[in-house]
Short mmCIF file of C-alpha atoms in Angstrom, two decimals:
data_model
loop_
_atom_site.label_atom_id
_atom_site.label_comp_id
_atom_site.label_asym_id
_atom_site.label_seq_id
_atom_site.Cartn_x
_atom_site.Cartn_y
_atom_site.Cartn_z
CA UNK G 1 -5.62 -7.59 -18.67
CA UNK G 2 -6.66 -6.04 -15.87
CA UNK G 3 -10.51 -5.21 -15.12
CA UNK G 4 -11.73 -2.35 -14.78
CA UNK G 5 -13.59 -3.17 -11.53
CA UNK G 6 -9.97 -4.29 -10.01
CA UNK G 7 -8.57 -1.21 -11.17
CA UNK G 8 -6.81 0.17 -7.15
CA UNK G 9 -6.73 3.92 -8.56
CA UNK G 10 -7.76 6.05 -11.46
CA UNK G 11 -8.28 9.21 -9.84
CA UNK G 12 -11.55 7.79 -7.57
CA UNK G 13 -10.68 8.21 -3.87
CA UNK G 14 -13.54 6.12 -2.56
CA UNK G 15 -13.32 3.43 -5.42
CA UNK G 16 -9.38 3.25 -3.91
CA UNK G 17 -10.76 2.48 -0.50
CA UNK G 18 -13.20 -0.07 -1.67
CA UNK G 19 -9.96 -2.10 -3.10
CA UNK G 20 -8.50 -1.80 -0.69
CA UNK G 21 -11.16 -2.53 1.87
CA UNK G 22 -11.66 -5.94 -0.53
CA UNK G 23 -8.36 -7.09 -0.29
CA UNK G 24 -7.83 -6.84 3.79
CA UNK G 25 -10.92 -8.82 3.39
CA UNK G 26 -10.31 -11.47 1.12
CA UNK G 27 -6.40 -11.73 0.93
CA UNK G 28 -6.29 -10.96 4.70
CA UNK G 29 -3.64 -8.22 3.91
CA UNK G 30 -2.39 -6.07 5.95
CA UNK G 31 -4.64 -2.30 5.05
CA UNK G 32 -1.26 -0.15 6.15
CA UNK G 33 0.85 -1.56 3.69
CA UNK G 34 -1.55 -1.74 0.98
CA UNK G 35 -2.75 1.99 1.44
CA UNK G 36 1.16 3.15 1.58
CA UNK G 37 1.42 0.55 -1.66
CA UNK G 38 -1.17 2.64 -3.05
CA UNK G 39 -0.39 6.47 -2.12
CA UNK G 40 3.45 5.46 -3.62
CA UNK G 41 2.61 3.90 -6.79
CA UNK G 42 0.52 6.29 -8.09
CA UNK G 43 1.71 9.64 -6.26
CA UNK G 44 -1.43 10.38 -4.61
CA UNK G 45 -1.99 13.62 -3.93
CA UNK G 46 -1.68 15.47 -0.19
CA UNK G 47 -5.62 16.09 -0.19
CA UNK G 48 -6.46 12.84 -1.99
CA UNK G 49 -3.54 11.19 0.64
CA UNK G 50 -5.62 11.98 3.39
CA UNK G 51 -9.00 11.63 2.46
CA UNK G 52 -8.14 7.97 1.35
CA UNK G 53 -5.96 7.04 4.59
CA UNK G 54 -9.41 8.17 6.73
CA UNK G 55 -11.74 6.13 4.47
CA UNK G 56 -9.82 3.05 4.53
CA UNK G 57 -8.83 3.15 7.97
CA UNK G 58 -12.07 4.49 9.70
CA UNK G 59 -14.32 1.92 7.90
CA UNK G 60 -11.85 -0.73 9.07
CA UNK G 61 -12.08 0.93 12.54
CA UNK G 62 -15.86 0.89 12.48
CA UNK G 63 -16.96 -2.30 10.91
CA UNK G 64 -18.94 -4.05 13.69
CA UNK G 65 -20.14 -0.02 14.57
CA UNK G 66 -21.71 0.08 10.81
CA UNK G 67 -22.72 -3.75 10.34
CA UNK G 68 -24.78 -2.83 13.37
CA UNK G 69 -26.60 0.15 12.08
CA UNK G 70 -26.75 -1.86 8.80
CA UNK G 71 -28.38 -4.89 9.21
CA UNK G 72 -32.30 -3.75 9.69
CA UNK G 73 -31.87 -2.38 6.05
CA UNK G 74 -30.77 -5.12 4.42
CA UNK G 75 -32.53 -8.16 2.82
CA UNK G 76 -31.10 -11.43 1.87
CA UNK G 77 -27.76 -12.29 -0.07
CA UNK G 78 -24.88 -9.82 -0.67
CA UNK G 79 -22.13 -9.55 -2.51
CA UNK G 80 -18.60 -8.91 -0.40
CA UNK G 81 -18.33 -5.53 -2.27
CA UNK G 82 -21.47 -4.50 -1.88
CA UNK G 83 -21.34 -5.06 1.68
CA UNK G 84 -18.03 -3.09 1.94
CA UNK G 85 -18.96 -0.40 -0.34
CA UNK G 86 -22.31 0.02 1.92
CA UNK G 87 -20.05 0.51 4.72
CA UNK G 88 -17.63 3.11 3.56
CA UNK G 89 -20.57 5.01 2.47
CA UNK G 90 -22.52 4.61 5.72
CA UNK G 91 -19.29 5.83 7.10
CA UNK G 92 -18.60 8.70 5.51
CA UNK G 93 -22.68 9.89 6.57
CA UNK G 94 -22.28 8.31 10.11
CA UNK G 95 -18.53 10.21 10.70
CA UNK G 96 -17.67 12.63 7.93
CA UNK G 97 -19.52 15.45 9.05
CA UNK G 98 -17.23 17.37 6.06
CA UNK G 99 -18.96 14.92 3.45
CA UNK G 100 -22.31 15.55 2.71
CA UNK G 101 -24.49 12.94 2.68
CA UNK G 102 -26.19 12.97 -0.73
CA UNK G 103 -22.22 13.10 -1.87
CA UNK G 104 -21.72 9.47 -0.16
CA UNK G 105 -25.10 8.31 -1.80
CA UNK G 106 -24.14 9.83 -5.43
CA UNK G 107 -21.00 8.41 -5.08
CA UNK G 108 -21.78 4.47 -3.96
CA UNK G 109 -24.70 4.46 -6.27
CA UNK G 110 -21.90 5.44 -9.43
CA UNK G 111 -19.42 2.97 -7.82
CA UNK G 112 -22.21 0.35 -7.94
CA UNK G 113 -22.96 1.11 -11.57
CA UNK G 114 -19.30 0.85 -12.33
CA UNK G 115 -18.90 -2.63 -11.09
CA UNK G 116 -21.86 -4.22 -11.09
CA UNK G 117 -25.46 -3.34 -12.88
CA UNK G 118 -28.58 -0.57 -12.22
CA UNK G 119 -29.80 -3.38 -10.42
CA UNK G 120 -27.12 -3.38 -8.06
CA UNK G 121 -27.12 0.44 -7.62
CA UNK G 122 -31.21 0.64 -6.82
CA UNK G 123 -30.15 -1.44 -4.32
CA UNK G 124 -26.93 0.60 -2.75
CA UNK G 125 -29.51 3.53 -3.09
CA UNK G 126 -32.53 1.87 -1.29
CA UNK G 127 -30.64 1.54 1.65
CA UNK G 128 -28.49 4.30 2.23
CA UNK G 129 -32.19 6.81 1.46
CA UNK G 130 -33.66 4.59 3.74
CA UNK G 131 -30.68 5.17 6.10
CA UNK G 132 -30.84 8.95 5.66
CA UNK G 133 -34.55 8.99 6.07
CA UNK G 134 -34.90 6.71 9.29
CA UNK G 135 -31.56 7.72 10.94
CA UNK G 136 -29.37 4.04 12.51
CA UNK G 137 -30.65 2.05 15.21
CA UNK G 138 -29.45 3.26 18.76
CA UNK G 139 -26.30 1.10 20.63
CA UNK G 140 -28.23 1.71 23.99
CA UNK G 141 -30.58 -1.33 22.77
CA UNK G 142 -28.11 -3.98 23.21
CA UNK G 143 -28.61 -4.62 27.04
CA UNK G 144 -25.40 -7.08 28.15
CA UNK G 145 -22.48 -4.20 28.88
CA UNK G 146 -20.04 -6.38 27.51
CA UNK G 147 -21.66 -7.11 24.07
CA UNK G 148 -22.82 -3.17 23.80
CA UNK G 149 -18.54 -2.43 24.12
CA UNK G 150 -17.87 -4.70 21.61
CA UNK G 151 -20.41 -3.01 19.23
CA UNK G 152 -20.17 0.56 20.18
CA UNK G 153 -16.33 0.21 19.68
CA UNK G 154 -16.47 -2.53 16.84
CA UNK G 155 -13.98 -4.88 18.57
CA UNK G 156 -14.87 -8.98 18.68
CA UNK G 157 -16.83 -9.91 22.03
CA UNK G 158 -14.31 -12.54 22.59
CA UNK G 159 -11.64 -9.61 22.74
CA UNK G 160 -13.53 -7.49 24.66
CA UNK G 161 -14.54 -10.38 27.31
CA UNK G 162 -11.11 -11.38 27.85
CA UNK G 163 -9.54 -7.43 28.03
CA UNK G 164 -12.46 -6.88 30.61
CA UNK G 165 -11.19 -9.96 32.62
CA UNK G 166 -7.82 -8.88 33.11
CA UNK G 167 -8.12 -5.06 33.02
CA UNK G 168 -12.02 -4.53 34.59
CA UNK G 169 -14.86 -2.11 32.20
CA UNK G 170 -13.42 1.28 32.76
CA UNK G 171 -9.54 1.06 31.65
CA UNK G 172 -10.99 -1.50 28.91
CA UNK G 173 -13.57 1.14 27.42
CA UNK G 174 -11.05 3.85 27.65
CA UNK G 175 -8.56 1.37 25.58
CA UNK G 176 -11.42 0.47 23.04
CA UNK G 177 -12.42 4.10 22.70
CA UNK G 178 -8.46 4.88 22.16
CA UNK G 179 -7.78 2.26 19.78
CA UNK G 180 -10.65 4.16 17.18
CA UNK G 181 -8.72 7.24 17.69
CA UNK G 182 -5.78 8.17 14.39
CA UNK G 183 -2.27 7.55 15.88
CA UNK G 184 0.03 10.20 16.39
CA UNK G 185 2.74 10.21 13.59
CA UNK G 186 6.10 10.28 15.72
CA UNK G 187 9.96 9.77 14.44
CA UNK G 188 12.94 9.38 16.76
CA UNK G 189 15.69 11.52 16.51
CA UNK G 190 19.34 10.17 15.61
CA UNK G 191 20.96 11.64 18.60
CA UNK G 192 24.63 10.47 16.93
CA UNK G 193 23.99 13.56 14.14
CA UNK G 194 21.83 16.37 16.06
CA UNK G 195 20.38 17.21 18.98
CA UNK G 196 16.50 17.07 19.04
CA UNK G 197 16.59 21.41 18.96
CA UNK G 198 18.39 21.01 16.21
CA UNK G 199 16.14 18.53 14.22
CA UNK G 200 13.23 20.42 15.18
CA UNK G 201 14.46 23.57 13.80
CA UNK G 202 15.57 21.58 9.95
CA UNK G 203 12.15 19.95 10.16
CA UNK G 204 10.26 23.59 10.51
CA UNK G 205 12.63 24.87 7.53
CA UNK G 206 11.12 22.03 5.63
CA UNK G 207 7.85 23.65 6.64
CA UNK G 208 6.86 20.85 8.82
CA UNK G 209 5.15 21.27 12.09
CA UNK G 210 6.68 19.31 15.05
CA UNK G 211 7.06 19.39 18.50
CA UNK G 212 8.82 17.42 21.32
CA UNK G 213 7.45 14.66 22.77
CA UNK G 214 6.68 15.10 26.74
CA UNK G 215 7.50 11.61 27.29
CA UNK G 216 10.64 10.20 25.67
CA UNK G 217 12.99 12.63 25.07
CA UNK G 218 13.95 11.52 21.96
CA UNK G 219 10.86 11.53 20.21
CA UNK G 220 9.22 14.23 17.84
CA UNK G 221 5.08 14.34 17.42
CA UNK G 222 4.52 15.64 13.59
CA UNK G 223 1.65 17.39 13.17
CA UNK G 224 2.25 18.22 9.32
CA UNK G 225 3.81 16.87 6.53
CA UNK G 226 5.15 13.34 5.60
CA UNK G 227 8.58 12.48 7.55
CA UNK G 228 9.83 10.14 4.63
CA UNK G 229 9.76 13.03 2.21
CA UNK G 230 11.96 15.22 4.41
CA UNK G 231 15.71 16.23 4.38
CA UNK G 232 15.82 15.46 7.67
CA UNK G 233 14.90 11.75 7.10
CA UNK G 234 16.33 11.41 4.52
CA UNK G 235 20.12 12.60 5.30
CA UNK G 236 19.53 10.44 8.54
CA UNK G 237 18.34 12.81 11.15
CA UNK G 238 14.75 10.86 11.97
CA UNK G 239 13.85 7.49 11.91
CA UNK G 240 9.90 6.60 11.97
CA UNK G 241 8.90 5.22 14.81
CA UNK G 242 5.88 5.20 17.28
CA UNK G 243 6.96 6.23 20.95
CA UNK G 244 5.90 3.52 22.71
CA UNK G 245 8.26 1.41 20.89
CA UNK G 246 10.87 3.42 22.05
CA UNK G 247 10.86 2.07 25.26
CA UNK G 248 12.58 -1.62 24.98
CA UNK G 249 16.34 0.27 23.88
CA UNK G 250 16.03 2.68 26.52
CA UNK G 251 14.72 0.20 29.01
CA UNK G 252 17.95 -2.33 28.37
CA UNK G 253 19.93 0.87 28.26
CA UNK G 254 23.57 -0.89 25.89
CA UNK G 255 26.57 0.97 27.01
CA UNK G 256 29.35 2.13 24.52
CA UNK G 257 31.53 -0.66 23.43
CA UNK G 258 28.91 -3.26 24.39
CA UNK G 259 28.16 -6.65 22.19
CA UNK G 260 24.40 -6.74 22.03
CA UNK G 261 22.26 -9.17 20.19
CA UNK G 262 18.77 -8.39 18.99
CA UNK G 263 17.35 -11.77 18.36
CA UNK G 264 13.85 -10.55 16.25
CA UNK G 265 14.97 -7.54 14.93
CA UNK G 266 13.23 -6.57 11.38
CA UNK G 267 12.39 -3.78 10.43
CA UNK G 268 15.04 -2.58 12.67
CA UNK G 269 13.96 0.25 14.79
CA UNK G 270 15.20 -0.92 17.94
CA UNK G 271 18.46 -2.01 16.21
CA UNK G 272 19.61 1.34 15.04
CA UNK G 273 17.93 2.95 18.25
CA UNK G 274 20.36 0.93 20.34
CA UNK G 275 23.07 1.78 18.12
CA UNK G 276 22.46 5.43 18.43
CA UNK G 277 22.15 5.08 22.41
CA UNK G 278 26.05 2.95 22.20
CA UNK G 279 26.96 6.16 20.25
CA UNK G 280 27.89 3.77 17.13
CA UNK G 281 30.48 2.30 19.28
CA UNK G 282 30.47 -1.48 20.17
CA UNK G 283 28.74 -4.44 18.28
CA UNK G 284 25.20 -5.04 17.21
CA UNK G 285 24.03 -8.27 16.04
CA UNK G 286 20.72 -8.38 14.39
CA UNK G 287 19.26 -11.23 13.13
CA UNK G 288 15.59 -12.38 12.14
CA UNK G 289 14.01 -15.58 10.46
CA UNK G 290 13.19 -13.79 7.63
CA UNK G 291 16.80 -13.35 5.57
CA UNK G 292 14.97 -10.96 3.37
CA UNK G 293 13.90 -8.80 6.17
CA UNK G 294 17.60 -7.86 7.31
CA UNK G 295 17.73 -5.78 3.72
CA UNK G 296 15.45 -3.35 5.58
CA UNK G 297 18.04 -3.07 8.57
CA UNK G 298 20.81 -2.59 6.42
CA UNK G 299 18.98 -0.12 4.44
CA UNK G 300 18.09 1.90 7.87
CA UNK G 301 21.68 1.52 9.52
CA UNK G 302 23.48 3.10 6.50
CA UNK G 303 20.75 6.02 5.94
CA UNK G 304 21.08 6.79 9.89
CA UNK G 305 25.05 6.61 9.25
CA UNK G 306 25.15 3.85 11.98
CA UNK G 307 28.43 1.28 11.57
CA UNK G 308 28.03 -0.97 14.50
CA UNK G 309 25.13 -3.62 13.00
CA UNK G 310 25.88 -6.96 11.42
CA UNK G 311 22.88 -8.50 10.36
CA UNK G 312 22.26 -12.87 10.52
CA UNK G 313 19.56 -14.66 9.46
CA UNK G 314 18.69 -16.71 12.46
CA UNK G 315 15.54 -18.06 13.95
CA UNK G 316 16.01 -16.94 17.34
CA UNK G 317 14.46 -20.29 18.57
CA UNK G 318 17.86 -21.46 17.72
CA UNK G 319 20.27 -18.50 18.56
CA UNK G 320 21.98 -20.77 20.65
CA UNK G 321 23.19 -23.36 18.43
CA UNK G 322 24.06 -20.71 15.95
CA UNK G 323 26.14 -17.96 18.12
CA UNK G 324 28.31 -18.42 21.32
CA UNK G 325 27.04 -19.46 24.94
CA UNK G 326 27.49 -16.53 27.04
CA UNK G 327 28.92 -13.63 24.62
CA UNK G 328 26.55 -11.03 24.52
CA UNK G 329 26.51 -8.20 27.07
CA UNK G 330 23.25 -7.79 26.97
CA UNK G 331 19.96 -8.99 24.52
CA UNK G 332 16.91 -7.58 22.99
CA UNK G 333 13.88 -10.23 22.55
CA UNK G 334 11.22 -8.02 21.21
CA UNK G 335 9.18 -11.32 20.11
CA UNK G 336 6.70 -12.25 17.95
CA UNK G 337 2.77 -10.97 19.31
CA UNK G 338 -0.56 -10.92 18.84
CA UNK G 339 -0.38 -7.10 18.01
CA UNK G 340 -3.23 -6.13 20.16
CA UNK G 341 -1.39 -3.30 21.45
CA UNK G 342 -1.75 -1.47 17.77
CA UNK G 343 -4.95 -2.03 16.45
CA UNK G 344 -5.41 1.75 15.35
CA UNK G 345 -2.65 1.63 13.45
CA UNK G 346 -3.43 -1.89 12.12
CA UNK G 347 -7.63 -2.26 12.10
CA UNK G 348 -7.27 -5.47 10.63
CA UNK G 349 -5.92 -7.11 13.58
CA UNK G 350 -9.28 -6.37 15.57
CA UNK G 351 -11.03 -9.07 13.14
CA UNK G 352 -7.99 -11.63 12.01
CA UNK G 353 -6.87 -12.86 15.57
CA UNK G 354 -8.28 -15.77 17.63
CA UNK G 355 -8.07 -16.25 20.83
CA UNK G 356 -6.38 -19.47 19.91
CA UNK G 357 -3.23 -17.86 18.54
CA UNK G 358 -2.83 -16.25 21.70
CA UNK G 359 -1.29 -19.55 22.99
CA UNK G 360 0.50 -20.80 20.65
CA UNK G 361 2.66 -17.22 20.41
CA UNK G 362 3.44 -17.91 24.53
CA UNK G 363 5.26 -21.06 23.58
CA UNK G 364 7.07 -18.81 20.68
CA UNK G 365 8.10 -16.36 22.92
CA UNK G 366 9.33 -18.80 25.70
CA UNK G 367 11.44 -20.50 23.44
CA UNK G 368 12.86 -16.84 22.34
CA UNK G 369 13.81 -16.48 26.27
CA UNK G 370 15.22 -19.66 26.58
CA UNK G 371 17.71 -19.32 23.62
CA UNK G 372 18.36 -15.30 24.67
CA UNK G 373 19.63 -16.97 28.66
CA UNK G 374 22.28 -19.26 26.08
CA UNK G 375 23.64 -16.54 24.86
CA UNK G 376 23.65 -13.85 27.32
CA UNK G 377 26.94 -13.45 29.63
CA UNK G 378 26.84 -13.79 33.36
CA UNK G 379 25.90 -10.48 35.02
CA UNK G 380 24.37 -9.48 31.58
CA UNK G 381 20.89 -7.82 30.89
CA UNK G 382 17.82 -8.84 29.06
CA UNK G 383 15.23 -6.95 28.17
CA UNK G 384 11.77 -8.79 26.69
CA UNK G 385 9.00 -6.47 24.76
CA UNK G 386 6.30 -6.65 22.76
CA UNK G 387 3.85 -4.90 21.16
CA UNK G 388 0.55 -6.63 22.71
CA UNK G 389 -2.22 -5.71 25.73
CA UNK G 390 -2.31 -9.80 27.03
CA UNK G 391 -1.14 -10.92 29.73
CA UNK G 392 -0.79 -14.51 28.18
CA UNK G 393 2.01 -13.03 25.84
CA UNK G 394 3.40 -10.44 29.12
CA UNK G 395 2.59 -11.25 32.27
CA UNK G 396 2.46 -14.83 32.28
CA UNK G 397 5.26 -15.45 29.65
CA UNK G 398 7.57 -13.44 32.21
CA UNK G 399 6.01 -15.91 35.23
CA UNK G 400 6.70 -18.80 33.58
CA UNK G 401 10.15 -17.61 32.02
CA UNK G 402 11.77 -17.08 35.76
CA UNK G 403 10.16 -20.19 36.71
CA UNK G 404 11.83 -22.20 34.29
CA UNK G 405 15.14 -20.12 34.83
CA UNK G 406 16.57 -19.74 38.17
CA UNK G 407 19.82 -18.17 37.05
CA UNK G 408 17.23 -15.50 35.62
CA UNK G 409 15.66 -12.71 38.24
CA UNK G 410 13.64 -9.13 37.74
CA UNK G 411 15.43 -6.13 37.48
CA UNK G 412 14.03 -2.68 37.95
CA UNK G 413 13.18 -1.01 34.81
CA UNK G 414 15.73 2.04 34.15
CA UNK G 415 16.24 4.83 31.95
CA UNK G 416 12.71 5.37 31.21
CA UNK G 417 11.16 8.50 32.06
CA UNK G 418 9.41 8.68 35.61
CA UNK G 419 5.79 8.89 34.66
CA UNK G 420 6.51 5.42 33.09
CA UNK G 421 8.31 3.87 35.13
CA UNK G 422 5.55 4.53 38.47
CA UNK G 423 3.62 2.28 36.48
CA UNK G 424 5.90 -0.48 36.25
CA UNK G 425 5.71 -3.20 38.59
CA UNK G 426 8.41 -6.07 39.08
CA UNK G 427 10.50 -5.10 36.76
CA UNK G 428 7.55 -5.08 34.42
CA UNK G 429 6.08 -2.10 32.64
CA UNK G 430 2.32 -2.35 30.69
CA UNK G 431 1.73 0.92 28.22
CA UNK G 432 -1.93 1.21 27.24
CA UNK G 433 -3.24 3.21 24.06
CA UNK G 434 -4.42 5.42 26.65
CA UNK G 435 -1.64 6.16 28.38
CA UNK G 436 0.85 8.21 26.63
CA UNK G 437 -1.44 8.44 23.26
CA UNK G 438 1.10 5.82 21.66
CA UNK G 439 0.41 2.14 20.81
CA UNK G 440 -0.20 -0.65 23.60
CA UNK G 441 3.17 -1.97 24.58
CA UNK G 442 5.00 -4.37 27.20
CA UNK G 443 8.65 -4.44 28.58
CA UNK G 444 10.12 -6.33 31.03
CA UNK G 445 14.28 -5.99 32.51
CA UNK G 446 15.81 -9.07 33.55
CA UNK G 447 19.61 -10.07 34.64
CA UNK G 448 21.67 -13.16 34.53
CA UNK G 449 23.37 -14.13 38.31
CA UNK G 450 27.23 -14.14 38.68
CA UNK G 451 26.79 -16.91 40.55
CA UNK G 452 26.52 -19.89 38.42
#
């Protein structure tokens, strides 16, 4: 039976968040999927939708921020729900300026009472009036620049040490600061059915506000309603998708009648924007090391009304004992990452990475590479991405890829739009938060020689 203090959602907003909040925590899951989990289930109102996506995700955001400000209030031992309900209080007062502040304190204090004791919510109380009364300590204290960043933007010091390193202070704040700030909600537009006027002019019968992006072509920013709910989405007109991760099917740019493979290709995104850019004419294999993964492409492919993916469950670390040497035109290897490149969307990430992953994710995607050369024709193009801000996983896996593989050389990035590609470099493009307001994302172009 379940408790009542483990209850996700009976009408509470903030007692939602603190769930969900607890489980990031302890089950290390991910806080998107378990706030969409939530909002489906149990219908979640527009107002109630909105107010809980901000709560979860902005105390996520701001969780070094608050501990911070926190800390000279509190004495000894805490409980881990204590601690996080102090938090999403302290950030509704500290961000909220819509939520009044004896609101958040009324609030925690019945939330404390709930599931724990009186004790408990004297205690919840204490600090927050104390908070209230003597206002949070100031950031400027914290003397060492590179500490104060990692506070003031509530990203780990290690993180923020090894962004300033490759990137220097001022594009690293501007990333930190960007990486606090809500994502836009985009969706592509299936350019086999309609033309992006069109779509725009179904989505505003729908009564939702859009408008088209000023960087990829294909790509609408929503600044209303839910895309999922839509006729448009639903009859296959839009597919979800941020716009930086548009990029890597434009950037390997598949002809009509061309046999690609995408070697790590759940959810599918890419896949089906491929497909549309072939026209749905040609072949696209998709496969991924998770078999139950590929139900999702399948699922996406028919809604879109998109015929030309087969889906495989391969590990692409062994595509090439699987599939043919040397029969795909061209190959997507968006590869496995550490992610860093979407840490608004995904707060978590900020506080479950170490720098020790980092490394072992290089060898991952090297092995990807390897496996993608196999496979991929002579004369045929291969495009690497990823959705990450280090240069272990970009940079240096493309260095020591074309080291390894002399049949392998940089090709010029194409069929991006020119405000992107002046930024690329080598055949190598790096998208910051900051950048185009999208998530942090890498591409590189690569093609095989003729002459072998």
């Amino acid at each position: 039976m379940t408790k009542k203090k483990d209850q996700i959602w009976d009408g509470n907003v903030r007692d939602a968040a603190l769930t969900i909040l607890l489980a990031v925590d302890k089950h290390q899951a991910y806080s998107n999927l378990l706030l969409n989990q939530t909002i489906n289930k149990y219908k979640i109102d527009a107002k109630d939708r909105a107010l809980l996506t901000e709560l979860t995700y902005g105390t996520l955001q701001h969780k070094y921020t608050l501990d911070y400000y926190l800390e000279p209030f509190i004495r000894g031992k805490m409980d881990l729900w204590v601690k996080w309900l102090l938090r999403l209080s302290l950030y509704q007062i500290e961000y909220l300026d819509r939520v009044p502040d004896h609101a958040a304190v009324n609030e925690a204090v019945e939330i404390a009472k709930r599931r724990g004791h009186k004790g408990i919510a004297a205690v919840v109380n204490g600090v927050l009036r104390s908070i209230l009364r003597q206002g949070v300590r100031p950031i400027d204290e914290i003397k060492e620049p590179k500490k104060r960043l990692a506070i003031e933007t509530s990203h780990p010091e290690w993180l923020v040490e090894r962004f300033v390193e490759a990137y220097g202070i001022q594009k690293t704040t501007k990333m930190l600061h960007e990486n606090n700030v809500p994502p836009l909600l985009s969706v592509r537009v299936n350019t086999t059915k309609a033309t992006v006027e069109e779509v725009l002019e179904m989505l505003a019968e729908e009564g939702v506000e859009a408008e088209r992006s000023k960087v990829m072509p294909e790509c609408l920013h929503l600044m209303s309603g839910q895309p999922s709910r839509t006729k448009a989405f639903k009859e296959g007109f839009i597919t979800i998708q941020d716009e930086s991760s548009m990029m890597p099917a434009n950037a390997l740019n598949p002809q009509p009648g061309w046999r690609v493979l995408d070697m790590c290709a759940a959810p599918g995104g890419k896949t089906t924007h491929m497909a549309e850019k072939m026209n749905n004419n040609g072949s696209i294999l998709a496969t991924d090391i998770h078999p139950h993964k590929l139900d999702l492409i399948d699922e996406t492919s028919a809604r879109l009304g998109l015929g030309i993916i087969q889906t495989a469950p391969v590990d692409g670390r062994k595509a090439a004992q699987f599939l043919e040497a040397e029969s795909f035109d061209a190959v997507l290897v968006d590869a496995p990452c550490s992610g860093l490149g979407v840490m608004r969307r995904k707060p978590d990430i900020k506080y479950t990475k170490r720098e020790e992953d980092l490394s072992r994710l290089h060898e991952i995607q090297l092995e990807l590479l390897d496996n993608a050369v196999k496979v991929l024709k002579k004369g045929g193009r291969l495009v690497y991405s990823t959705c990450t801000v280090n240069k272990k996983e970009n940079e240096e896996t493309v260095k020591a890829f074309l080291a390894s593989h002399p049949e392998m050389e940089a090709t010029p990035l194409e069929n991006l739009p020119k405000e992107l590609l002046e930024k690329s470099q080598g055949g190598m493009l790096q998208v910051f938060p900051q950048d185009i307001g999208s998530d942090g994302f890498f591409v590189a172009a690569f093609r095989k020689s003729e002459q072998q």
